[in-house]
XYZ file of C-alpha atoms in Angstrom:
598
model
C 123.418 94.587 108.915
C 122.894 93.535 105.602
C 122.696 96.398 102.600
C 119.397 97.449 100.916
C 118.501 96.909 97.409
C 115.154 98.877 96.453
C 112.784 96.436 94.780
C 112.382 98.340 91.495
C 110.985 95.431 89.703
C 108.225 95.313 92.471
C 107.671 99.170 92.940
C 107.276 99.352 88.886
C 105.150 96.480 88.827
C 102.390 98.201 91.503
C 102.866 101.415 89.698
C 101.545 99.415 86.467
C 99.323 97.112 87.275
C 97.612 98.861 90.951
C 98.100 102.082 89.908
C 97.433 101.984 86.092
C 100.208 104.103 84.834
C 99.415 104.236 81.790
C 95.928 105.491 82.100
C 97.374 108.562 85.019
C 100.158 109.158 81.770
C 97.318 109.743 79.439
C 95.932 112.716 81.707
C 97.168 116.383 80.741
C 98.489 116.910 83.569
C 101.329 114.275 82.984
C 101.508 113.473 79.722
C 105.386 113.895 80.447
C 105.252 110.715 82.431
C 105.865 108.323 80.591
C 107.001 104.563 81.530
C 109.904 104.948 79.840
C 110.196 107.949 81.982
C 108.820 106.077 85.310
C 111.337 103.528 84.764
C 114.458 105.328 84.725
C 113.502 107.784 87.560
C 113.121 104.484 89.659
C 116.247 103.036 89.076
C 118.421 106.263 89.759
C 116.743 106.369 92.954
C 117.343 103.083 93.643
C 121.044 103.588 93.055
C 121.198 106.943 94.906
C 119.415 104.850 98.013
C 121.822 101.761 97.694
C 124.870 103.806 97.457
C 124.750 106.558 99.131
C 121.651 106.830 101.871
C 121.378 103.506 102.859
C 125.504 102.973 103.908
C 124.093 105.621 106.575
C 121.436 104.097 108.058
C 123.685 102.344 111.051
C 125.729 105.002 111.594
C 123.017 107.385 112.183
C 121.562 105.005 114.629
C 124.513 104.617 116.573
C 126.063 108.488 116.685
C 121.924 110.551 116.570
C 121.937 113.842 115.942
C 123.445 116.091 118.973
C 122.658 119.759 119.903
C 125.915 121.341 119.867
C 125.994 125.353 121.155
C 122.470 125.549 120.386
C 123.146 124.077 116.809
C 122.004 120.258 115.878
C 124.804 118.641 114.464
C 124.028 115.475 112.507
C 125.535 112.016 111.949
C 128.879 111.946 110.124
C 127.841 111.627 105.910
C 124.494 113.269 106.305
C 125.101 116.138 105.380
C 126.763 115.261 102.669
C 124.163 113.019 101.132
C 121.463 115.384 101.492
C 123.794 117.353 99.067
C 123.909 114.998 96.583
C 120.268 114.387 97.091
C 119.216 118.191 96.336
C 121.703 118.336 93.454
C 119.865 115.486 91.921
C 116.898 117.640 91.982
C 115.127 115.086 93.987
C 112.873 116.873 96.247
C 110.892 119.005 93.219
C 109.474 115.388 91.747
C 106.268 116.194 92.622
C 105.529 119.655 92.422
C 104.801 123.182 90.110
C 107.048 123.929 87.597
C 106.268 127.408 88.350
C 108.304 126.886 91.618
C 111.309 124.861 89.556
C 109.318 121.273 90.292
C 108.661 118.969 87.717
C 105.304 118.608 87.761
C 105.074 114.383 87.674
C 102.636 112.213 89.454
C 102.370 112.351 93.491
C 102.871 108.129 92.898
C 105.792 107.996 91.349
C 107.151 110.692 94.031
C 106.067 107.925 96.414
C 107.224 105.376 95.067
C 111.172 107.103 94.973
C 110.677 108.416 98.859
C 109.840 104.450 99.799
C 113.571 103.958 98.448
C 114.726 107.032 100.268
C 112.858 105.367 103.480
C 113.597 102.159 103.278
C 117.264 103.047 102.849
C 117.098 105.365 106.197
C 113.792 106.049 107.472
C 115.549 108.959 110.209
C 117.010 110.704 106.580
C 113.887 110.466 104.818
C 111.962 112.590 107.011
C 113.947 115.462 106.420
C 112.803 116.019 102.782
C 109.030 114.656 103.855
C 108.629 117.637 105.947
C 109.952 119.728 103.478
C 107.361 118.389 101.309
C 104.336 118.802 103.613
C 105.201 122.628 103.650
C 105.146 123.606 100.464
C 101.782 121.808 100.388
C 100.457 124.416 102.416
C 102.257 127.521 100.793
C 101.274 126.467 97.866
C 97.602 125.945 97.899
C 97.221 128.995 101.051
C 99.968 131.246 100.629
C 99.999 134.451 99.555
C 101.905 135.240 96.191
C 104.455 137.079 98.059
C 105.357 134.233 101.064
C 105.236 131.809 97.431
C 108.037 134.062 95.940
C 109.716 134.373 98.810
C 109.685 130.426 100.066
C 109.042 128.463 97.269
C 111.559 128.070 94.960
C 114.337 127.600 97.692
C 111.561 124.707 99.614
C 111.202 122.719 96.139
C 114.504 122.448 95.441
C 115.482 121.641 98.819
C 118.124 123.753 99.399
C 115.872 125.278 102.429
C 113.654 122.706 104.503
C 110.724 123.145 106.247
C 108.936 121.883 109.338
C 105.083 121.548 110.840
C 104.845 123.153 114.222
C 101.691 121.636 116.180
C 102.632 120.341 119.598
C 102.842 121.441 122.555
C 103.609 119.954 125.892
C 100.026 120.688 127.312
C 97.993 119.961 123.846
C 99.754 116.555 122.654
C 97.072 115.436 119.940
C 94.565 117.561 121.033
C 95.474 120.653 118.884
C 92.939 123.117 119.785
C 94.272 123.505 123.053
C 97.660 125.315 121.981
C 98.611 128.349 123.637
C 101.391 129.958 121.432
C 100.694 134.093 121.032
C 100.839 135.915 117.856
C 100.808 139.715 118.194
C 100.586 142.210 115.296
C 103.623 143.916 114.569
C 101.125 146.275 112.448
C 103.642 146.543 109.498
C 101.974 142.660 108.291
C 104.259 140.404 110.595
C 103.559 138.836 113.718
C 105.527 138.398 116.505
C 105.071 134.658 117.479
C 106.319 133.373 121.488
C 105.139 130.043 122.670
C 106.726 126.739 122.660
C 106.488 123.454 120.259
C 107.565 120.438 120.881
C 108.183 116.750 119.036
C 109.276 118.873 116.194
C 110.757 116.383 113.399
C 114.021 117.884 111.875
C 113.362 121.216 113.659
C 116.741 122.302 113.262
C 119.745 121.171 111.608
C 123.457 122.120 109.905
C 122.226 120.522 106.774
C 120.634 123.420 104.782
C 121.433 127.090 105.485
C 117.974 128.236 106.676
C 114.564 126.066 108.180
C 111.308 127.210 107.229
C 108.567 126.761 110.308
C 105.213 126.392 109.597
C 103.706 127.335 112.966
C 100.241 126.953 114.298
C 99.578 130.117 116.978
C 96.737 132.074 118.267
C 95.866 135.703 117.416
C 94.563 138.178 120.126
C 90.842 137.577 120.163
C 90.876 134.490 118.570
C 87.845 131.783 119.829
C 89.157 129.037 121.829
C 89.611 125.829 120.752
C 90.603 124.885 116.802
C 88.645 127.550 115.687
C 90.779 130.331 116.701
C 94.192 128.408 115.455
C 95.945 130.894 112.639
C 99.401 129.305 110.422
C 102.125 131.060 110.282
C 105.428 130.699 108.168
C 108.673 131.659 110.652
C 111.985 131.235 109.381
C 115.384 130.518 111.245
C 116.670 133.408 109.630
C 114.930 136.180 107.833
C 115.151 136.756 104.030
C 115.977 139.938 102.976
C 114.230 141.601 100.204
C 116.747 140.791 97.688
C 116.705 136.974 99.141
C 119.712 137.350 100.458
C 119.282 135.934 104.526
C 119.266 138.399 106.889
C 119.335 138.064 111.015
C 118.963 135.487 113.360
C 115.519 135.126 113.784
C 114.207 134.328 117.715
C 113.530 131.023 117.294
C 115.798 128.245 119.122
C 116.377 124.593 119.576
C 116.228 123.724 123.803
C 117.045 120.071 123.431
C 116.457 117.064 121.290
C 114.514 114.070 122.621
C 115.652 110.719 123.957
C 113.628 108.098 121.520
C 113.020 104.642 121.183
C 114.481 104.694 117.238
C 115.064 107.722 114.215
C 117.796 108.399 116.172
C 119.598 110.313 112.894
C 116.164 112.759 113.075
C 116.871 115.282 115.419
C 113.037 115.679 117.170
C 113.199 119.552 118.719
C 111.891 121.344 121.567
C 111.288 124.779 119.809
C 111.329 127.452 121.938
C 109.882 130.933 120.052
C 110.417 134.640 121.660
C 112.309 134.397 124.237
C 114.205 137.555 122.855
C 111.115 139.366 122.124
C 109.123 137.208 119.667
C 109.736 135.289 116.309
C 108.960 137.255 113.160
C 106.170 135.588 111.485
C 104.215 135.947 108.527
C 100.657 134.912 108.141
C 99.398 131.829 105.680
C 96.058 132.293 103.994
C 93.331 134.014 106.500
C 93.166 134.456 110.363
C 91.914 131.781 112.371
C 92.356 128.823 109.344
C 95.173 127.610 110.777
C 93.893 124.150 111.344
C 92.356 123.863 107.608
C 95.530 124.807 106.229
C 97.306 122.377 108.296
C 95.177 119.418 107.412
C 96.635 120.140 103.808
C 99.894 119.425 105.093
C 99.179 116.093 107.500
C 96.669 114.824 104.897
C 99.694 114.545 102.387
C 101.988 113.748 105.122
C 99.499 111.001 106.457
C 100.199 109.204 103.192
C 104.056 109.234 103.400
C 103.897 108.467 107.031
C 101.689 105.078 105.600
C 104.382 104.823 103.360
C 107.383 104.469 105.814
C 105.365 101.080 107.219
C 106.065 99.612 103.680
C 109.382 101.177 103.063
C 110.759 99.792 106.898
C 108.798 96.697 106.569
C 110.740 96.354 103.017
C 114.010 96.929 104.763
C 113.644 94.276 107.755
C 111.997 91.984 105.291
C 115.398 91.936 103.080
C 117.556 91.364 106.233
C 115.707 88.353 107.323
C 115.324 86.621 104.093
C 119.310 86.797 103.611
C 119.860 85.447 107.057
C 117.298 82.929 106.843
C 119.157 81.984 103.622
C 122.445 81.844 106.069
C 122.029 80.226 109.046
C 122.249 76.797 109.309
C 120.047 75.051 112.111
C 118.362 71.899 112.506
C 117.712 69.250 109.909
C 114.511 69.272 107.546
C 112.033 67.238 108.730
C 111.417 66.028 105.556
C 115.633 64.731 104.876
C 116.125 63.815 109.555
C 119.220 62.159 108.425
C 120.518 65.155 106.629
C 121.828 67.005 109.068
C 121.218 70.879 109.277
C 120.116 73.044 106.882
C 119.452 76.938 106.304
C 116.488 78.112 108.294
C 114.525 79.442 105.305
C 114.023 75.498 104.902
C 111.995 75.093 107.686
C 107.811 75.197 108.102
C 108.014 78.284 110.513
C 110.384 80.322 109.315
C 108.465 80.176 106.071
C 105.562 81.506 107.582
C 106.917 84.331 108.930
C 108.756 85.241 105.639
C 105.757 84.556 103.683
C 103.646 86.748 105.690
C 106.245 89.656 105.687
C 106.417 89.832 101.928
C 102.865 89.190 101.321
C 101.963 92.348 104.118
C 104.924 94.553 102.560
C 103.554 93.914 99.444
C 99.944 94.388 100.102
C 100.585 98.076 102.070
C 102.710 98.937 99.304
C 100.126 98.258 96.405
C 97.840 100.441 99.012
C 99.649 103.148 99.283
C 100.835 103.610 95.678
C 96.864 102.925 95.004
C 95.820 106.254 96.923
C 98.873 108.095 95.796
C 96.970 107.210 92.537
C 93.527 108.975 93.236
C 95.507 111.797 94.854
C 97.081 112.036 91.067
C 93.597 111.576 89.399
C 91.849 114.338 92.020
C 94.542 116.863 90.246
C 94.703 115.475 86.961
C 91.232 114.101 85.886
C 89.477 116.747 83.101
C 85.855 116.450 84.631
C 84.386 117.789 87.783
C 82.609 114.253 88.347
C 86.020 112.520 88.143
C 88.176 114.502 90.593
C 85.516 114.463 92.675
C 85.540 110.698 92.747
C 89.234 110.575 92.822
C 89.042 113.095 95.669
C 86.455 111.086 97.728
C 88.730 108.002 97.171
C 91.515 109.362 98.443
C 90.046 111.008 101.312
C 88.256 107.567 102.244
C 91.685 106.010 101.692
C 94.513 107.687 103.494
C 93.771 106.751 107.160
C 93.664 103.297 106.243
C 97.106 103.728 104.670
C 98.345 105.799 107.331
C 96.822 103.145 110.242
C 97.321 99.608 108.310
C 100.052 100.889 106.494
C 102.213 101.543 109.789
C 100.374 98.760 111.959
C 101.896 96.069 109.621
C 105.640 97.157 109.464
C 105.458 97.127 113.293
C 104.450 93.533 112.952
C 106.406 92.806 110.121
C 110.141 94.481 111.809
C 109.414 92.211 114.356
C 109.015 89.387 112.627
C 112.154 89.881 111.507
C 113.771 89.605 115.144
C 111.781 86.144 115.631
C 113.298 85.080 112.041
C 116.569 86.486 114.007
C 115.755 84.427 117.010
C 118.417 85.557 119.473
C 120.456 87.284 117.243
C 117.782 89.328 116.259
C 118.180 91.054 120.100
C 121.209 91.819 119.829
C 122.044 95.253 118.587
C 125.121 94.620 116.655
C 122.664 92.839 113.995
C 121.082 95.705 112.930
C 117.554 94.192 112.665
C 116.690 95.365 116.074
C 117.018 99.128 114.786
C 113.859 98.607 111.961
C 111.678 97.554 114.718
C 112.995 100.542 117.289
C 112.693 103.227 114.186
C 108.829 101.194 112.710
C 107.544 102.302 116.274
C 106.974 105.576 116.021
C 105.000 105.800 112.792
C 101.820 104.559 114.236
C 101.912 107.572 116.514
C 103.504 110.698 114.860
C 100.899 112.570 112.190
C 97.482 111.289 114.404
C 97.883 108.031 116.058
C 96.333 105.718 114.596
C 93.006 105.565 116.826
C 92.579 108.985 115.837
C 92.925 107.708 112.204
C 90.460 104.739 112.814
C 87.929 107.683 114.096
C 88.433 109.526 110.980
C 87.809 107.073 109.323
C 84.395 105.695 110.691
C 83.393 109.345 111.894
C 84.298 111.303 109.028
C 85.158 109.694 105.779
C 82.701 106.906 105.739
C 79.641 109.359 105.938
C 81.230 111.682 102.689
C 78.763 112.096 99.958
C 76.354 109.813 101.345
C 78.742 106.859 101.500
C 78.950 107.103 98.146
C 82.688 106.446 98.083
C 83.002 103.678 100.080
C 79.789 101.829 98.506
C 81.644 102.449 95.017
C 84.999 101.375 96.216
C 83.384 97.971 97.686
C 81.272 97.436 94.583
C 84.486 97.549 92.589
C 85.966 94.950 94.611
C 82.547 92.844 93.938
C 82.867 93.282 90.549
C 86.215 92.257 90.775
C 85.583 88.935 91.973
C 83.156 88.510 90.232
C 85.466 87.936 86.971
C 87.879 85.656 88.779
C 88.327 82.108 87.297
C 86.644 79.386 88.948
C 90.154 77.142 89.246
C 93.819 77.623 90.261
C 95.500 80.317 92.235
C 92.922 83.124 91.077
C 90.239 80.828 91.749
C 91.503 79.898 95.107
C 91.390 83.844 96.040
C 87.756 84.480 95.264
C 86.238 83.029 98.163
C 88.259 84.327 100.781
C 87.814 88.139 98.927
C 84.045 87.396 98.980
C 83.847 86.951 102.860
C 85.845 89.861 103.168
C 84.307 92.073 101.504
C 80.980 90.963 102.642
C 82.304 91.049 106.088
C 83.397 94.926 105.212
C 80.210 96.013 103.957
C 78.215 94.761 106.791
C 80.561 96.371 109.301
C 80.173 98.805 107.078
C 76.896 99.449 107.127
C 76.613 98.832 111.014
C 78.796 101.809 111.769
C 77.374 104.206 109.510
C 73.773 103.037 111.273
C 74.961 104.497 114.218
C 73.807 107.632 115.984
C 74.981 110.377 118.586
C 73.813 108.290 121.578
C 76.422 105.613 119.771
C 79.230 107.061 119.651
C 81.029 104.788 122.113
C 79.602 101.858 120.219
C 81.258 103.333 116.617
C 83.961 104.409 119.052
C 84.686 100.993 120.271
C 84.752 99.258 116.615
C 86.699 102.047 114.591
C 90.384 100.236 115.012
C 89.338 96.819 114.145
C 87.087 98.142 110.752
C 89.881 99.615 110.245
C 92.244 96.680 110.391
C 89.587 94.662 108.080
C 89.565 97.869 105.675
C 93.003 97.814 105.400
C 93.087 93.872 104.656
C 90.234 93.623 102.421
C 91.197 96.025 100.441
C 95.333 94.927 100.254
C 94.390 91.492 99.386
C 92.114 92.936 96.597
C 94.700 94.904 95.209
C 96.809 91.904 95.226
C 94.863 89.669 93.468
C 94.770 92.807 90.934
C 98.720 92.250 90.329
C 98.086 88.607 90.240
C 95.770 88.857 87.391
C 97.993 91.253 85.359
C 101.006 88.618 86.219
C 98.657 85.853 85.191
C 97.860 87.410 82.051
C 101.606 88.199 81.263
C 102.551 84.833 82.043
C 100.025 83.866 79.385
C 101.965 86.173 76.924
C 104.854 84.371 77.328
C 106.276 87.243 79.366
C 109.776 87.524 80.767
C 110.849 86.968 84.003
C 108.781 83.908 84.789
C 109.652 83.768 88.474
C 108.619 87.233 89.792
C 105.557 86.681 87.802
C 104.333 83.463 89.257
C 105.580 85.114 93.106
C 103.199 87.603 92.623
C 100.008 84.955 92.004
C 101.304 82.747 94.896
C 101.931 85.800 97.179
C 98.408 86.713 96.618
C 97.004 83.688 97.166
C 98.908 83.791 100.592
C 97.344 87.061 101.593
C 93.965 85.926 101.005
C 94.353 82.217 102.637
C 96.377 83.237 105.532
C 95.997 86.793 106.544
C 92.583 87.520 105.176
C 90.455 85.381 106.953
C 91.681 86.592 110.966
C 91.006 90.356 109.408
C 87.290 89.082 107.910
C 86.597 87.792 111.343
C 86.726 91.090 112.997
C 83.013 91.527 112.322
C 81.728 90.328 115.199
C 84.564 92.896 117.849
C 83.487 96.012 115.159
C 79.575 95.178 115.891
C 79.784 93.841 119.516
C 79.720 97.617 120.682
C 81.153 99.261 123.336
C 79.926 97.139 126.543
C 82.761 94.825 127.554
C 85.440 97.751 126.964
C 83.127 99.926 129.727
C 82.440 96.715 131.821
C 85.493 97.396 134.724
C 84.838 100.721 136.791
C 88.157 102.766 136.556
C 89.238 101.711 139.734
C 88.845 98.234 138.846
C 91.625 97.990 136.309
C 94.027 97.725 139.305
C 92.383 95.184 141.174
């Protein structure tokens, strides 16, 4: 397996150019964040991935975590990395200084975890977690649990954990059936059992904070009656000191396809009387409290597609740049030559770094509106930024995760062979890519979302802008060269988009199976339309460097070319998806159940 070198020069450039860093640094909010700023806290995560998380990544795959007398025991050097990784101050990027953060922009916090990812996706999940919960205590806490929790959660030296599924609910939440019982003193005595929990326990950190979803005596059925609550492994004594043992256990670990470092926990709560619990924000806004943590952790989930498609996309260009086979058809005589010389191969390592790059300027673009929802000093403008966001993150979350499926296994076909063989290494990116189209909402729930939720916000008035924008964009292209070759292709696509569009935001209740039927496919378009957009937006900033006389001529002139790939090769399939999204739901309904196994 070949070692990982975060693409700094790349992340920095979509943090410029996509994101428009210097416009988020001129916002109150982080005036602190400077580039000068943004550029060193890149490269001493890159180093910190390189050196220390990313030498990891194999062994975790090979040894997993292991429950060990009831204890998870992980792979030999993780513990010690997540060390150095707290003492670097590394999880607090992001949040309040009131709780020892540092207050800087949700994209540049992105933009380290994709090194953190890329380097090993099973490590990074640990801290993302962590993250998603003091999301939640944070905006519904009460002061109190934020005293209590806080401080210890944004430094990382306590982690934290989402607690939604159980073996009879799977993704449909509302039918949970862990208890919550008063104690009557303000604690709650939680039983129940959770499954598919992500880093649910652990050696690594001396106590694991559970954010757990339960139901209250009385509560209505379905999501309704869902209340949060925060259980910890062990209880915190008044003077923050931990206390006992609380009655919360790990029953087993899972068997899985990949993340094999992540230990994913069967939680079993009360079996020695109940779990002592304490209640976030009100009774019976469980599930609205939750959503704060799975909408931020639907963005990092989007960004492990582009952090794992990053990784596999490194390991295949160095062995394509290594292994000698066949002679290039253009030299016959010649005899053989490295792979990367050949027509194919070229394809498929043209269309991995064009897709890695396209998710990533995606991602790091509605990490950007997340920033501008906080930061922005006008109601009308976080507003906007809100709506942008919201439209945006289950198209990173579903595109996002969809392409570094595709693109991991591209990297076994670059590979051939070799690339099915385990002792590789390429084999494990595909194995640990898999899962992140399912975990947080599977994607088909996302592509629902999407068309039955966040397309009908404000009116459309979000996605109408957002389209417009990429209009206008094209509008200003040059009529020659690369740029010019671009426009046409982003003018079917987005006309494409707006039609489908416009189709499934025609449709009514006695549609839903039509909207139903099209939601993954707009989604896929979405996704493309708006990477190769965003694309063509670094290769007009390159273009206009270049003019400048600009350093670093090469990565500069990559960027235009690797645009005008996107838009000529993997544009146009997306674009066609108009006539699936509109076609309705007939064909899908056409075989009778029992038909499917005739």
């Amino acid at each position: 397996m070949t070692s990982y070198t975060a693409p700094a020069k790349d992340i920095q450039f979509t943090l410029e150019t996509v994101c428009d860093w210097s416009s988020i640094n001129a916002l109150p909010a982080f005036e602190e964040a400077t580039h000068d700023l943004m550029t060193a806290v890149i490269e001493e995560a890159a180093k910190l991935s390189a050196n220390v998380i990313a030498p990891l990544n194999r062994i975790g795959d090979l040894e997993g975590s292991k429950l060990v007398d009831g204890t998870v025991k992980t792979p030999a050097g993780f513990k010690e990395a997540y060390r150095q990784y707290v003492d670097g101050g590394w999880n607090g990027l992001s949040f309040n200084p009131e709780w020892g953060g540092q207050g800087l922009p949700f994209s540049l916090a992105l933009a380290v975890q994709e090194t953190w990812t890329a380097a090993n996706m099973a490590f990074s999940l640990c801290p993302m977690l962590t993250q998603g919960a003091i999301e939640a205590l944070d905006h519904h806490g009460s002061d109190d649990l934020k005293a209590i929790y806080l401080e210890k959660l944004v430094s990382g030296e306590w982690t934290g954990t989402m607690n939604l599924t159980e073996p009879q609910a799977g993704s449909d939440v509302g039918a949970l059936k862990t208890r919550a019982e008063p104690n009557g003193d303000g604690s709650w005595k939680i039983s129940g059992q959770k499954i598919f929990i992500t880093w649910g326990d652990h050696e690594m950190t001396e106590n694991i904070v559970h954010l757990v979803l339960a139901r209250t005596p009385g509560a209505p059925s379905g999501s309704k009656g869902i209340s949060m609550f925060v259980v910890p492994k062990f209880l915190v004594n008044e003077d923050g000191s931990l206390g006992k043992r609380n009655d919360v256990k790990c029953v087993s670990l899972e068997h899985k396809l990949g993340i094999h470092a992540s230990p994913t926990c069967v939680l079993q709560f009360g079996d020695e009387g109940g779990a002592i619990g304490w209640m976030v924000g009100d009774e019976n806004r469980g599930m609205r409290n939750m959503f704060t943590m799975m909408n931020h952790a639907r963005v990092n989930v989007g960004l492990q597609g582009v952090a794992i498609a990053e990784r596999a996309y490194q390991q295949a260009l160095s062995y394509a740049r290594e292994r000698v086979q066949s002679a290039d058809l253009m030299q016959p005589n010649k005899g053989g030559v490295p792979i990367i010389r050949h027509a194919d191969v070229r394809r498929m390592l043209m269309t991995m770094k064009a897709s890695t790059e396209a998710v990533r300027a995606l991602a790091y673009y509605n990490a950007a509106a997340v920033d501008r929802a906080h930061g922005c000093e006008s109601d009308e403008d976080r507003a906007a930024a809100q709506g942008l966001a919201d439209l945006l993150t289950p198209v990173t979350k579903a595109y996002a995760t969809d392409l570094g499926v595709e693109v991991t296994s591209l990297a076994i076909q670059v590979y051939g062979g070799m690339g099915y063989i385990e002792e590789t290494g390429v084999a494990q990116h595909f194995r640990d890519a898999r899962i992140a189209p399912i975990y947080e909402g599977t994607n088909g729930i996302q592509a629902m979302d999407l068309v039955g939720r966040k397309l009908s916000m404000a009116g459309g008035a979000h996605w109408r802008n957002l389209f417009q924008n990429i209009r206008d964009f094209v509008a200003d292209l040059p009529g020659s060269g690369d740029l010019g070759a671009i426009a046409p292709y982003l003018e079917d696509g987005i006309e494409a988009l707006q039609n489908a569009a416009v189709w499934l935001s025609g449709n009514d209740a006695s549609e839903a199976r039509d909207t139903a039927g099209g939601a993954a496919p707009f989604l896929r378009m979405f996704g493309a339309v708006t990477g190769a957009w965003l694309l063509a937006v670094e290769a007009v900033a390159a273009s206009k460097r270049l003019e400048d006389d600009a350093e670093d001529a090469a990565f500069l002139t990559a960027k235009i070319k690797t645009a005008r790939f996107f838009a000529e090769q993997i544009l146009p399939p997306a674009t066609a998806l108009l006539g699936p999204i509109t076609r309705g739901s007939e064909m899908l309904y056409a075989l009778d159940e029992e038909d499917f196994s005739a």
